[in-house]
Each structure stands twice: as C-alpha cells, then as structure tokens.
C-alpha cells in the first residue's frame, strides 16, 4: 500500500498529535472555546522551498568564493598558472608559486569558516531549542537575513577590492544570525512536526534531495556565469535568493507549533534542554535504559563523522580541480559540482527503491560504501575522466544521512523534536568547524607526498560509522529474534 502524502497534511491539522502542550480532549459534545490559529495562505505549503532557495544561494556562493580567493591571492603573488600550457602535463613539476597559492587559499578558507561556524556553534542550538516554544517560522526567516547580509559584505569587498580578511566579517555576521545550519534545524524540525514515524525517513530524504537539486542548478549556473561576467553579478543573485527565501517563509509557511509569545530567547534553558536530552535519554518509554542513551550517542557520533567527511572533503574539490594536473576552468568546476550535487537526487531515488527490500540501517551502509569508493578514486584522480568517475561512484553517498536523522528522531518523544534537531544542528556546525580545520590543514601538508591523501583519509574515517551502524542493527535483530522466540 502506498504511503500517505504527508506533504499535503497541514501543520495545523497535526498540532493535536505533535505537541505535548495541547490541552486534554474535551468531553463529547463540548465545543472548542479557542478559535483556530489564523491561516496566512489557503494553499497547503511546506518548508521545502525555503531549504531549496537557501541551499541555492549557498551552493552558488561557496565555489565562487574559493575561486575569488584563488584569483585575488594569485594576483597578489603574480601567479598565472592557469594559462601555462604545461599545467595539464603531469610530468612537469608545478610552479612553486602554485603551492603557495594553494596553501594560502586553503588557509583563508579555514580562517573564514572557523570564524563563522564557531559563532554559529553557540547560536544554532539556542535558536533551534527556542523554536519549540517560540515557533519555527522565525528560525527560517532570521538566518536568511544573516546570509543576505553576508552577501552584501562580499559584494562590497569585490566592488572596492578590499582585503580578503573582510570575508571573515561577513561570515561572522551570518554566524550571529544562525547561518545555514539554523535553517536546516528549522526545516527538519518542521518536517518532524508534520510527519509520522513511517514516512519520516523519506520526508527527510526529500529535504536532503532539495539540497542536492538546488546545489546542482547553482553549480551549473555559477560556473558558466562566472566565466561570462565575473563574480559580482552571481553574488547579486545570492543576495536576491536569500531575501526571497525569507519572504516565502514569512508569507506562506504556517506555524507547526503553538508559539508562546512570552518565551524568552536569551536564556540558558535552551542549551540545558539539549544537554538533558542526551544525559537522560529523553522522556520516551525506554529512555532510562543505558542502551537507549547509548544509541543516541552512537548515532550522533556516526552523523558527526559522516557529515564531517562530507563538508571537509567538499571544500577541497575546487582546490584539487583548479591546480595541476587537472587545471579545470570555471565551467568545468561547475559541472563537477553539479555531478556531486546530482547524487542527492540519485540517493533519494535509491533510498525509495531500497526501502522495499532493505531496512534503513542496511541502506545507510550501502550509502557509506558508495561514498568510500568515490573518495578512493578521487585520491588518485589525475585526469578529468577519472575525476568524473569518482563523482559517478558517489551516486548513493547521501543515502546515509537521512537514515541517521530519522533514527535519531524516532528515538525521542514528539515533544523533544526541537531539542533534538537543535543538537543535530549544533553537531552540523561542529562538523563544519572540524571538517574545515582538518581538511584545509591536511591538504597543504600532504602536497609533497600525495596530493589526494585527504580523500583517502576521509574514506578510512567512514569505516567507523559503518561498523557502528552494522553492529547496532545486528544487536536489534538479535533482540527481536530473542523476544519473538520467548513469546
């Protein structure tokens, strides 16, 4: 039997089942004294367009920012390696200036990301946990304005040719508003509010597919546009897209929780709620058992390792492709980013097919195997054909993260979804910070012995979550078999 279309279910219709703050049901024949919450739009809508537009702006901006840093640093150092005929010849030693440009670009990426994500690490759990009582919509609107302000700062730097250190100012302003991770927390919490356990994995995968499709479109557009008109015009689109996302959330997205106007944002209660979830295991029936708390921590560890590899290695793709022996131009970099983001959509389709015959844990293992295989190929890629082969082998690499999000969501009570996804958003901020620090430091350090070593290192890291997920699934199957034999 087909699953119900949960996207068409209005959040207001599910408030009675998803919020623990609702009053008890009235006796038969009683009338409701409180009017229903006002509706801003009669058309059923959800948060997928918010995530799509926000991701579009981020995916359009990220590779262009790296390329702009590369060009500005190359200009300052007098490096013009992209025009050298021997750049694509692997037998020729690269210009020493190229290594210096690569190192400085990687380090500036590190400084900018560490600054932004370290601030977001404090702000994201605050906003995410507050949305349980204050409402989801503000968490969807405020970070988009922060990202728009970051785009304004970047445009000023490009127009006036200011030092690249001002990029860090833009990232800090975005981090203070919650950054993109706050939007992720709000969107996934919203989906948890309006979906049931049966459909949640697929609904989460739909959100992640929105990330991939928007990223694919932005990568194609950004690469072609930058080659034709430079950097400034694409960044105007980044600004417009963030403003459009905030406007859509304000006008069309309906609230999925009953907001409390008296709820305070700046209080330690929100951070304590996140910690209490992991220290006590939540309020569910099995929360007191050590196994339940262990599952929360272990699945969170798996999520941390997988996402750290995703974000840490992704930042190196542009650097890896810009330098010899690949020496890709902007358009080809755009196609490479599009191929990577296409895996979000292929992972969604693969997850839907595999759910017919496999349990979620085995689907996650298939996704991890796809990711590891692609990373090994990237580590030795010295031709364009081999690089795209690696992208092709990663066609299921995003099948693991929606499974992990769904498993975490099912381990806690419906009243704790906001606190849970606040902690997940906090973990994602930490993933950005750790991934950026490790991989942007490892890449220049490994240039002298193996340029693709960071990708090989990432593949080995993924063996850890694969082992944990497989072990937990085997334990669950043994327990189910033992319970069924006893009954």
CSV table of N, CA and C in Angstrom, one decimal, residues 127-189:
chain,number,residue,atom,x,y,z
A,127,UNK,N,18.7,28.9,19.0
A,127,UNK,CA,17.5,29.2,18.1
A,127,UNK,C,16.7,27.9,17.9
A,128,UNK,N,17.4,26.8,17.7
A,128,UNK,CA,16.7,25.5,17.5
A,128,UNK,C,15.8,25.1,18.7
A,129,UNK,N,16.4,25.1,19.9
A,129,UNK,CA,15.6,24.7,21.0
A,129,UNK,C,14.5,25.8,21.3
A,130,UNK,N,14.8,27.0,21.1
A,130,UNK,CA,13.8,28.1,21.3
A,130,UNK,C,12.6,27.9,20.4
A,131,UNK,N,12.8,27.3,19.2
A,131,UNK,CA,11.7,27.2,18.2
A,131,UNK,C,10.6,26.2,18.7
A,132,UNK,N,10.9,25.4,19.7
A,132,UNK,CA,9.9,24.5,20.3
A,132,UNK,C,8.8,25.3,21.0
A,133,UNK,N,9.2,26.4,21.5
A,133,UNK,CA,8.2,27.2,22.2
A,133,UNK,C,7.9,28.6,21.5
A,134,UNK,N,8.9,29.1,20.8
A,134,UNK,CA,8.7,30.3,20.1
A,134,UNK,C,8.2,30.2,18.7
A,135,UNK,N,8.2,29.0,18.1
A,135,UNK,CA,7.8,28.9,16.8
A,135,UNK,C,8.9,28.6,15.8
A,136,UNK,N,8.5,27.9,14.7
A,136,UNK,CA,9.6,27.5,13.7
A,136,UNK,C,9.8,28.7,12.7
A,137,UNK,N,8.8,29.5,12.4
A,137,UNK,CA,9.0,30.4,11.3
A,137,UNK,C,10.1,31.5,11.6
A,138,UNK,N,10.3,32.0,12.8
A,138,UNK,CA,11.4,32.9,13.0
A,138,UNK,C,12.7,32.3,12.7
A,139,UNK,N,12.9,31.0,13.0
A,139,UNK,CA,14.2,30.4,12.7
A,139,UNK,C,14.4,30.2,11.2
A,140,UNK,N,13.4,30.2,10.4
A,140,UNK,CA,13.5,30.1,9.0
A,140,UNK,C,13.8,31.5,8.4
A,141,UNK,N,13.4,32.6,9.0
A,141,UNK,CA,13.5,33.9,8.5
A,141,UNK,C,14.8,34.6,8.8
A,142,UNK,N,15.1,34.6,10.1
A,142,UNK,CA,16.3,35.4,10.6
A,142,UNK,C,17.6,34.9,10.0
A,143,UNK,N,17.9,33.6,9.9
A,143,UNK,CA,19.2,33.2,9.3
A,143,UNK,C,19.3,33.6,7.8
A,144,UNK,N,18.2,33.7,7.1
A,144,UNK,CA,18.2,34.1,5.7
A,144,UNK,C,18.6,35.6,5.6
A,145,UNK,N,18.2,36.4,6.5
A,145,UNK,CA,18.6,37.8,6.5
A,145,UNK,C,20.1,37.9,6.8
A,146,UNK,N,20.6,37.0,7.7
A,146,UNK,CA,22.0,37.0,8.0
A,146,UNK,C,22.9,36.6,6.8
A,147,UNK,N,22.4,35.6,6.1
A,147,UNK,CA,23.1,35.2,4.8
A,147,UNK,C,23.1,36.3,3.8
A,148,UNK,N,21.9,37.0,3.7
A,148,UNK,CA,21.9,38.1,2.8
A,148,UNK,C,22.8,39.2,3.2
A,149,UNK,N,23.0,39.5,4.5
A,149,UNK,CA,24.0,40.5,4.9
A,149,UNK,C,25.4,40.1,4.6
A,150,UNK,N,25.7,38.8,4.7
A,150,UNK,CA,27.0,38.3,4.3
A,150,UNK,C,27.2,38.5,2.8
A,151,UNK,N,26.2,38.3,2.0
A,151,UNK,CA,26.4,38.5,0.5
A,151,UNK,C,26.7,40.0,0.3
A,152,UNK,N,26.0,40.9,1.0
A,152,UNK,CA,26.3,42.3,0.9
A,152,UNK,C,27.8,42.7,1.2
A,153,UNK,N,28.3,42.1,2.3
A,153,UNK,CA,29.7,42.3,2.6
A,153,UNK,C,30.6,41.8,1.5
A,154,UNK,N,30.3,40.6,1.0
A,154,UNK,CA,31.1,40.1,-0.1
A,154,UNK,C,31.1,41.0,-1.3
A,155,UNK,N,29.9,41.5,-1.7
A,155,UNK,CA,29.8,42.4,-2.8
A,155,UNK,C,30.7,43.7,-2.6
A,156,UNK,N,30.6,44.2,-1.4
A,156,UNK,CA,31.4,45.4,-1.1
A,156,UNK,C,32.9,45.1,-1.3
A,157,UNK,N,33.3,43.9,-0.8
A,157,UNK,CA,34.7,43.6,-0.9
A,157,UNK,C,35.1,43.5,-2.4
A,158,UNK,N,34.2,42.9,-3.2
A,158,UNK,CA,34.6,42.8,-4.7
A,158,UNK,C,34.5,44.1,-5.4
A,159,UNK,N,33.5,44.9,-5.1
A,159,UNK,CA,33.5,46.2,-5.8
A,159,UNK,C,34.7,47.1,-5.4
A,160,UNK,N,35.1,47.1,-4.2
A,160,UNK,CA,36.1,48.0,-3.7
A,160,UNK,C,37.5,47.4,-3.7
A,161,UNK,N,37.5,46.0,-4.0
A,161,UNK,CA,38.8,45.2,-3.9
A,161,UNK,C,39.4,45.4,-2.6
A,162,UNK,N,38.6,45.2,-1.6
A,162,UNK,CA,39.2,45.3,-0.2
A,162,UNK,C,40.0,44.0,0.1
A,163,UNK,N,40.8,44.0,1.1
A,163,UNK,CA,41.5,42.8,1.5
A,163,UNK,C,40.5,41.6,1.8
A,164,UNK,N,40.9,40.4,1.6
A,164,UNK,CA,40.0,39.3,1.7
A,164,UNK,C,39.7,39.0,3.2
A,165,UNK,N,40.4,39.6,4.1
A,165,UNK,CA,40.0,39.5,5.5
A,165,UNK,C,38.6,39.9,5.8
A,166,UNK,N,38.1,40.8,5.0
A,166,UNK,CA,36.7,41.3,5.2
A,166,UNK,C,35.7,40.2,4.9
A,167,UNK,N,36.1,39.1,4.2
A,167,UNK,CA,35.2,38.0,4.0
A,167,UNK,C,34.8,37.4,5.4
A,168,UNK,N,35.8,37.4,6.3
A,168,UNK,CA,35.6,36.9,7.6
A,168,UNK,C,34.5,37.7,8.4
A,169,UNK,N,34.5,39.0,8.1
A,169,UNK,CA,33.4,39.9,8.7
A,169,UNK,C,32.0,39.4,8.3
A,170,UNK,N,31.9,39.1,7.0
A,170,UNK,CA,30.6,38.7,6.5
A,170,UNK,C,30.2,37.3,7.1
A,171,UNK,N,31.2,36.4,7.3
A,171,UNK,CA,30.9,35.1,7.8
A,171,UNK,C,30.5,35.3,9.3
A,172,UNK,N,31.1,36.2,10.0
A,172,UNK,CA,30.7,36.4,11.4
A,172,UNK,C,29.3,36.9,11.6
A,173,UNK,N,28.9,37.8,10.7
A,173,UNK,CA,27.6,38.4,10.8
A,173,UNK,C,26.6,37.3,10.5
A,174,UNK,N,26.9,36.4,9.5
A,174,UNK,CA,26.0,35.3,9.2
A,174,UNK,C,25.9,34.3,10.4
A,175,UNK,N,27.0,34.1,11.0
A,175,UNK,CA,27.0,33.1,12.1
A,175,UNK,C,26.2,33.7,13.3
A,176,UNK,N,26.2,35.0,13.5
A,176,UNK,CA,25.4,35.5,14.6
A,176,UNK,C,23.9,35.4,14.4
A,177,UNK,N,23.5,35.2,13.2
A,177,UNK,CA,22.1,35.0,12.9
A,177,UNK,C,21.7,33.5,12.8
A,178,UNK,N,22.6,32.6,13.0
A,178,UNK,CA,22.4,31.2,13.0
A,178,UNK,C,22.9,30.5,11.8
A,179,UNK,N,23.3,31.3,10.7
A,179,UNK,CA,23.9,30.7,9.5
A,179,UNK,C,22.9,29.7,8.9
A,180,UNK,N,23.4,29.0,7.9
A,180,UNK,CA,22.6,28.0,7.1
A,180,UNK,C,22.2,26.8,8.0
A,181,UNK,N,22.9,26.5,9.0
A,181,UNK,CA,22.6,25.4,9.9
A,181,UNK,C,21.3,25.6,10.7
A,182,UNK,N,21.0,26.9,11.0
A,182,UNK,CA,19.8,27.2,11.7
A,182,UNK,C,18.6,26.9,10.8
A,183,UNK,N,18.8,27.2,9.5
A,183,UNK,CA,17.7,26.9,8.6
A,183,UNK,C,17.5,25.4,8.5
A,184,UNK,N,18.6,24.7,8.4
A,184,UNK,CA,18.4,23.2,8.4
A,184,UNK,C,17.7,22.7,9.7
A,185,UNK,N,18.0,23.2,10.8
A,185,UNK,CA,17.4,22.8,12.1
A,185,UNK,C,15.9,23.1,12.0
A,186,UNK,N,15.5,24.3,11.6
A,186,UNK,CA,14.1,24.7,11.5
A,186,UNK,C,13.4,23.8,10.5
A,187,UNK,N,13.9,23.5,9.3
A,187,UNK,CA,13.2,22.7,8.3
A,187,UNK,C,13.0,21.3,8.8
A,188,UNK,N,14.1,20.7,9.3
A,188,UNK,CA,13.9,19.3,9.8
A,188,UNK,C,13.0,19.2,11.0
A,189,UNK,N,13.0,20.2,11.9
A,189,UNK,CA,12.1,20.1,13.0
A,189,UNK,C,10.6,20.3,12.5
